[in-house]
mmCIF file of C-alpha atoms in Angstrom:
data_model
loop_
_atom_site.group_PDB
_atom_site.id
_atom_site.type_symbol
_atom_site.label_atom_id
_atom_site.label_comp_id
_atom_site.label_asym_id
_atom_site.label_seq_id
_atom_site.Cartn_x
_atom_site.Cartn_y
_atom_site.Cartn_z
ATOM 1 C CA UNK A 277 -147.726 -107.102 -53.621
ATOM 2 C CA UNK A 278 -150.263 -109.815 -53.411
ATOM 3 C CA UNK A 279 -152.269 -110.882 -50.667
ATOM 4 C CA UNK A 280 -154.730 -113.345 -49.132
ATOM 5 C CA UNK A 281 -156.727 -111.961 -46.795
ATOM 6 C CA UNK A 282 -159.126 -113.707 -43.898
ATOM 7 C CA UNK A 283 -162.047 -111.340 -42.637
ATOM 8 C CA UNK A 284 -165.087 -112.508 -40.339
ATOM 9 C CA UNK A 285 -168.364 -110.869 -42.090
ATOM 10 C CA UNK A 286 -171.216 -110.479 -44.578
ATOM 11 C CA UNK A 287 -169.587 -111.384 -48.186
ATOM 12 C CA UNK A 288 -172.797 -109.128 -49.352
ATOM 13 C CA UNK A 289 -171.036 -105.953 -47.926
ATOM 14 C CA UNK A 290 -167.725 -106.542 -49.802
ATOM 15 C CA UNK A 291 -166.424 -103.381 -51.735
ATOM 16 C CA UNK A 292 -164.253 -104.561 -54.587
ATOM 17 C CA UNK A 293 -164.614 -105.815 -58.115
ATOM 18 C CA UNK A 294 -165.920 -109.392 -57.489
ATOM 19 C CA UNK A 295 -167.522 -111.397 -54.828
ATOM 20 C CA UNK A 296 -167.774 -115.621 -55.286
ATOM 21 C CA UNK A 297 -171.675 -116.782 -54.711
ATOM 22 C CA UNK A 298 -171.437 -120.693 -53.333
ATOM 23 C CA UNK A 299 -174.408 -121.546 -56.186
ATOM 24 C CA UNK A 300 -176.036 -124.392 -56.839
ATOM 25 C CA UNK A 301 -176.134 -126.012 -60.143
ATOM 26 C CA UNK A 302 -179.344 -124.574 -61.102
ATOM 27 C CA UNK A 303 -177.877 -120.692 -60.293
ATOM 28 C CA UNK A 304 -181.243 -120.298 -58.817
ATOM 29 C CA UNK A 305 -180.775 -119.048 -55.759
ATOM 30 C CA UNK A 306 -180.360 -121.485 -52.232
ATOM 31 C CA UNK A 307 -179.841 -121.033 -48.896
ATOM 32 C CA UNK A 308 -176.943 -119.813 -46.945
ATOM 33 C CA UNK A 309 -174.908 -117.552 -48.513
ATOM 34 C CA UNK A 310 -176.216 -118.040 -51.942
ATOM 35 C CA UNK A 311 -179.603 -116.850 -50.771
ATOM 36 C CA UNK A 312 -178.202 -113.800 -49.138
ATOM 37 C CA UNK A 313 -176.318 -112.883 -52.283
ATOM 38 C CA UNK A 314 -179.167 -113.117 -54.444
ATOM 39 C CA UNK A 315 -181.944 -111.256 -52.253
ATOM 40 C CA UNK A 316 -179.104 -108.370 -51.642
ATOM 41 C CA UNK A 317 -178.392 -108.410 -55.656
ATOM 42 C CA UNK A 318 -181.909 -108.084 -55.987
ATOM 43 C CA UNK A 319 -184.093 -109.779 -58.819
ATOM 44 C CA UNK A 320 -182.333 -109.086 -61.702
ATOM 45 C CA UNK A 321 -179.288 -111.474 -60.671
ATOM 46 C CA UNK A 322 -182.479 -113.864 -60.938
ATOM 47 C CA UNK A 323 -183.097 -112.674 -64.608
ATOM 48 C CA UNK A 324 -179.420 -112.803 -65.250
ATOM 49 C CA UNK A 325 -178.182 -116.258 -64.155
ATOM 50 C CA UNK A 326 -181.493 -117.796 -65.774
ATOM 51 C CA UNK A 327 -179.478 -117.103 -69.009
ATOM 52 C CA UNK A 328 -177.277 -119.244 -68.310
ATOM 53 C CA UNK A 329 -179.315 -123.072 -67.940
ATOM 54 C CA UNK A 330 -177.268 -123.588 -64.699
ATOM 55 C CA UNK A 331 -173.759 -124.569 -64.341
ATOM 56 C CA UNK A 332 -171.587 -128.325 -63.545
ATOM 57 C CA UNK A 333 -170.105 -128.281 -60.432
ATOM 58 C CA UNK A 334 -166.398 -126.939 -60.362
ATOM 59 C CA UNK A 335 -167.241 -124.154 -63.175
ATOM 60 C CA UNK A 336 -168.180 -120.988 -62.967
ATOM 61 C CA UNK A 337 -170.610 -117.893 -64.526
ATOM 62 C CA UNK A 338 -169.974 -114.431 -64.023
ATOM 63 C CA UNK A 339 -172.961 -111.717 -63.628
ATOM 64 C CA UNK A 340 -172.874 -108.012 -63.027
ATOM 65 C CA UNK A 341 -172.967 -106.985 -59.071
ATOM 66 C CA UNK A 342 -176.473 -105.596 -59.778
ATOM 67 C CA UNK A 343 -177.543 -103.906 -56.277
ATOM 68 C CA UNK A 344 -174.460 -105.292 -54.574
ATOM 69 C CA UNK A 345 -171.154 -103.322 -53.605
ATOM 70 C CA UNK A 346 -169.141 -105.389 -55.448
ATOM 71 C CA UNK A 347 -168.858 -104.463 -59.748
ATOM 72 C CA UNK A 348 -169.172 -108.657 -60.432
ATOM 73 C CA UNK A 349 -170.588 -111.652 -58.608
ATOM 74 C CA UNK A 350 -169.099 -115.030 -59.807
ATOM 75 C CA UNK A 351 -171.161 -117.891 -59.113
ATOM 76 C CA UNK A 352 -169.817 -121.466 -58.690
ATOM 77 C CA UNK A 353 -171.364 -124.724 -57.399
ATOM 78 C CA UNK A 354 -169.025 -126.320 -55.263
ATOM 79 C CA UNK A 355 -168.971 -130.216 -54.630
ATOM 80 C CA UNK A 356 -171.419 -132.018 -52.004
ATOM 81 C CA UNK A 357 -169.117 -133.810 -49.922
ATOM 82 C CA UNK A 358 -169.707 -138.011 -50.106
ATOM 83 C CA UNK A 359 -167.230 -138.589 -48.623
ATOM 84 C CA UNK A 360 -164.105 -137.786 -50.490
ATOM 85 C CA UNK A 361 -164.132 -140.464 -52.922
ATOM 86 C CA UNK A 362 -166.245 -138.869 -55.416
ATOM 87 C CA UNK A 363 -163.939 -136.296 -56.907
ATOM 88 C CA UNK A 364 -164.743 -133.267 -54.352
ATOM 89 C CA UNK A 365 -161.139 -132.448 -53.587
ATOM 90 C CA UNK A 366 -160.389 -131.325 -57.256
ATOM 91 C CA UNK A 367 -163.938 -130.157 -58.244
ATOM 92 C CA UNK A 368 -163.461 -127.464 -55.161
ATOM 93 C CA UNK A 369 -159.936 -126.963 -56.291
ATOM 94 C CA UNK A 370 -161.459 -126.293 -59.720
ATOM 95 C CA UNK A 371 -164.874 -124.183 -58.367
ATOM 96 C CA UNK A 372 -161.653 -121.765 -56.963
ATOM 97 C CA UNK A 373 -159.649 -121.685 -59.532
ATOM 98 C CA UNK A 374 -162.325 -121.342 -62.435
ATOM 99 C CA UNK A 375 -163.763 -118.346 -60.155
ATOM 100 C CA UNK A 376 -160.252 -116.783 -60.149
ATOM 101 C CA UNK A 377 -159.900 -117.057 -64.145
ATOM 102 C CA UNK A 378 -162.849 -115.474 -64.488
ATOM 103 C CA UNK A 379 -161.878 -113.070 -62.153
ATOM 104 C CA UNK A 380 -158.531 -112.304 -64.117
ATOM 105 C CA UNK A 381 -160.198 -112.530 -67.262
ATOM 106 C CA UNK A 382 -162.803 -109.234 -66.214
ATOM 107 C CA UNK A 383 -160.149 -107.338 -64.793
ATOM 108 C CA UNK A 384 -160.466 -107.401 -61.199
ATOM 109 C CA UNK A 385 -158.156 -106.325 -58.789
ATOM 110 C CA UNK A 386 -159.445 -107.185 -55.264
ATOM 111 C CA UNK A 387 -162.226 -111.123 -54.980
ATOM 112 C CA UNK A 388 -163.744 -111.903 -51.954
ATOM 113 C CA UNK A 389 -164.824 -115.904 -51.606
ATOM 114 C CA UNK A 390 -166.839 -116.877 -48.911
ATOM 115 C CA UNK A 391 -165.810 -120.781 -47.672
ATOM 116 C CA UNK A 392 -167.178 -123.182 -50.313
ATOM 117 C CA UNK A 393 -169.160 -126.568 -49.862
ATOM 118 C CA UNK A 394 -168.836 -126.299 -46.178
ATOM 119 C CA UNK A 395 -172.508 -125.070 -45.161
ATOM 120 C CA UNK A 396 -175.216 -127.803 -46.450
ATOM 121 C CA UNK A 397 -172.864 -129.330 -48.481
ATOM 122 C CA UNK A 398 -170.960 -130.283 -45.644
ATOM 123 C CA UNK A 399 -167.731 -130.150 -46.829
ATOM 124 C CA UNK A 400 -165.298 -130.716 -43.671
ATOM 125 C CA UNK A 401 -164.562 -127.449 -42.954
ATOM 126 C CA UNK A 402 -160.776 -128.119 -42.188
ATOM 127 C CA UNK A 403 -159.840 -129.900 -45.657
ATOM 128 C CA UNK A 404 -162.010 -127.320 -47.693
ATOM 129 C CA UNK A 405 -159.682 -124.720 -46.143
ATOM 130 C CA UNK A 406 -156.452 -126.383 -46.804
ATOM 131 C CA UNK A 407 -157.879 -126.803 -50.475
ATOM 132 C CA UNK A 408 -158.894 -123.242 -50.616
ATOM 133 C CA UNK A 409 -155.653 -121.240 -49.478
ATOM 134 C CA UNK A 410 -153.752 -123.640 -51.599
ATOM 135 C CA UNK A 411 -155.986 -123.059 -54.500
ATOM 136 C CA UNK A 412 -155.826 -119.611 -54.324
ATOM 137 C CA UNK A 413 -151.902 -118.890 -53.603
ATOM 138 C CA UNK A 414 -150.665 -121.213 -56.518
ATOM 139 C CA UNK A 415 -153.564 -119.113 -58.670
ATOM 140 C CA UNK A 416 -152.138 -115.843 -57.315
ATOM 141 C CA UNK A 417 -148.420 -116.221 -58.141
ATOM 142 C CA UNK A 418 -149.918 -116.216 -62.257
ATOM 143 C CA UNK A 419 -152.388 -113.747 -61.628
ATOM 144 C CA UNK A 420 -152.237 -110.815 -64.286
ATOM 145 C CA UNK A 421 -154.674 -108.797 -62.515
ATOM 146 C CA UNK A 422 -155.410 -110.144 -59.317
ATOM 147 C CA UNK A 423 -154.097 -108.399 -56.107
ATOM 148 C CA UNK A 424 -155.841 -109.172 -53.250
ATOM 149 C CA UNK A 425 -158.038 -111.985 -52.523
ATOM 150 C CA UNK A 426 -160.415 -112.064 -49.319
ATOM 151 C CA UNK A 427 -162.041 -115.485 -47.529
ATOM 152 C CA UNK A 428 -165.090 -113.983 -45.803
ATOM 153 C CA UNK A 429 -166.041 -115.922 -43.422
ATOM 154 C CA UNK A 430 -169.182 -116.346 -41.667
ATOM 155 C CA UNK A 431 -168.389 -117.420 -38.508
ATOM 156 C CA UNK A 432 -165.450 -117.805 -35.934
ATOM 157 C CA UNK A 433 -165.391 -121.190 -36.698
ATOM 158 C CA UNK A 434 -164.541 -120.819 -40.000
ATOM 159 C CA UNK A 435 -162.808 -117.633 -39.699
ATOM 160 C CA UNK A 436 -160.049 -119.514 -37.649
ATOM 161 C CA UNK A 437 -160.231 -122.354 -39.932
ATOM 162 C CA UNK A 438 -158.700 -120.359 -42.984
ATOM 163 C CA UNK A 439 -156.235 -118.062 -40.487
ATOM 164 C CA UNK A 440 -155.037 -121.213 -39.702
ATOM 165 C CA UNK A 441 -154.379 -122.241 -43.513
ATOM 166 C CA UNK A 442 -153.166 -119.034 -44.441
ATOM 167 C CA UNK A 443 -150.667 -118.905 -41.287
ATOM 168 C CA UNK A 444 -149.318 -122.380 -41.724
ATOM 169 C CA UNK A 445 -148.893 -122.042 -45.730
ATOM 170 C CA UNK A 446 -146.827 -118.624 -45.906
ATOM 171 C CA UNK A 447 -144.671 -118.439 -49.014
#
């Protein structure tokens, strides 16, 4: 049986065979939760995603887990919202669903995504989620390895925002 799954916590703490890092292009390292993944992964993520000379918006890279819980850490730059005439609604379909090939591709069972563009990229947090969910159930139902995804959520705020996708979009 496969399942979507919305938690409120620290994406960092996630025990299961990937976790999605919100990157930047330059897989350097940011703020938010792309800061906290790399400074819990320690500095060899650093050494690792260097490797790869950054990556377009909507892809993604895959890394080991290093010092993290998780076995993988998939790293995609989502869109930076301009309003929503620039392409973001398929480039964050695309940063979800080129996360979840990788995914599927390495063998993982169980990915936890934190919510993507909506921090300083200032995605609105209600149309990222619809996005997401969507994203992820069509991925799901063609998923050869895939069993459980997780949106880890930060806050309340967003926390409700994706129970509220997930609720209203039931098969």
């Amino acid at each position: 049986m496969k399942q979507l799954k919305v938690i409120q916590g620290d994406i960092t703490q996630f025990q299961g065979d990937a976790i999605v890092n919100a990157a930047n292009t330059t897989l350097m390292g940011g703020g938010g939760v792309d800061g906290a993944i790399h400074r819990a992964a320690g500095p060899a993520l650093y050494a690792a995603c260097e490797k790869f000379h950054g990556c377009p918006t909507g892809e993604a890279r895959i890394t080991s887990g290093f010092n993290l819980p998780a076995k993988y850490i998939i790293h995609t730059p989502g869109p930076i919202w301009r309003g929503g005439y620039s392409g973001e609604p398929q480039l964050l379909a695309n940063s979800y669903q080129n996360s979840l090939r990788l995914a599927d591709r390495y063998g993982c069972q169980t990915v936890a995504f934190p919510s993507i563009s909506t921090g300083v990229y200032a995605y609105p947090l209600g149309k990222a989620a619809a996005i997401a969910v969507q994203t992820i159930q069509k991925f799901m139902v063609k998923a050869r390895n895939i069993r459980e995804v997780t949106m880890v959520c930060f806050d309340t705020k967003t926390f409700q925002a994706y129970q509220d996708q997930v609720e209203h979009r039931l098969p």
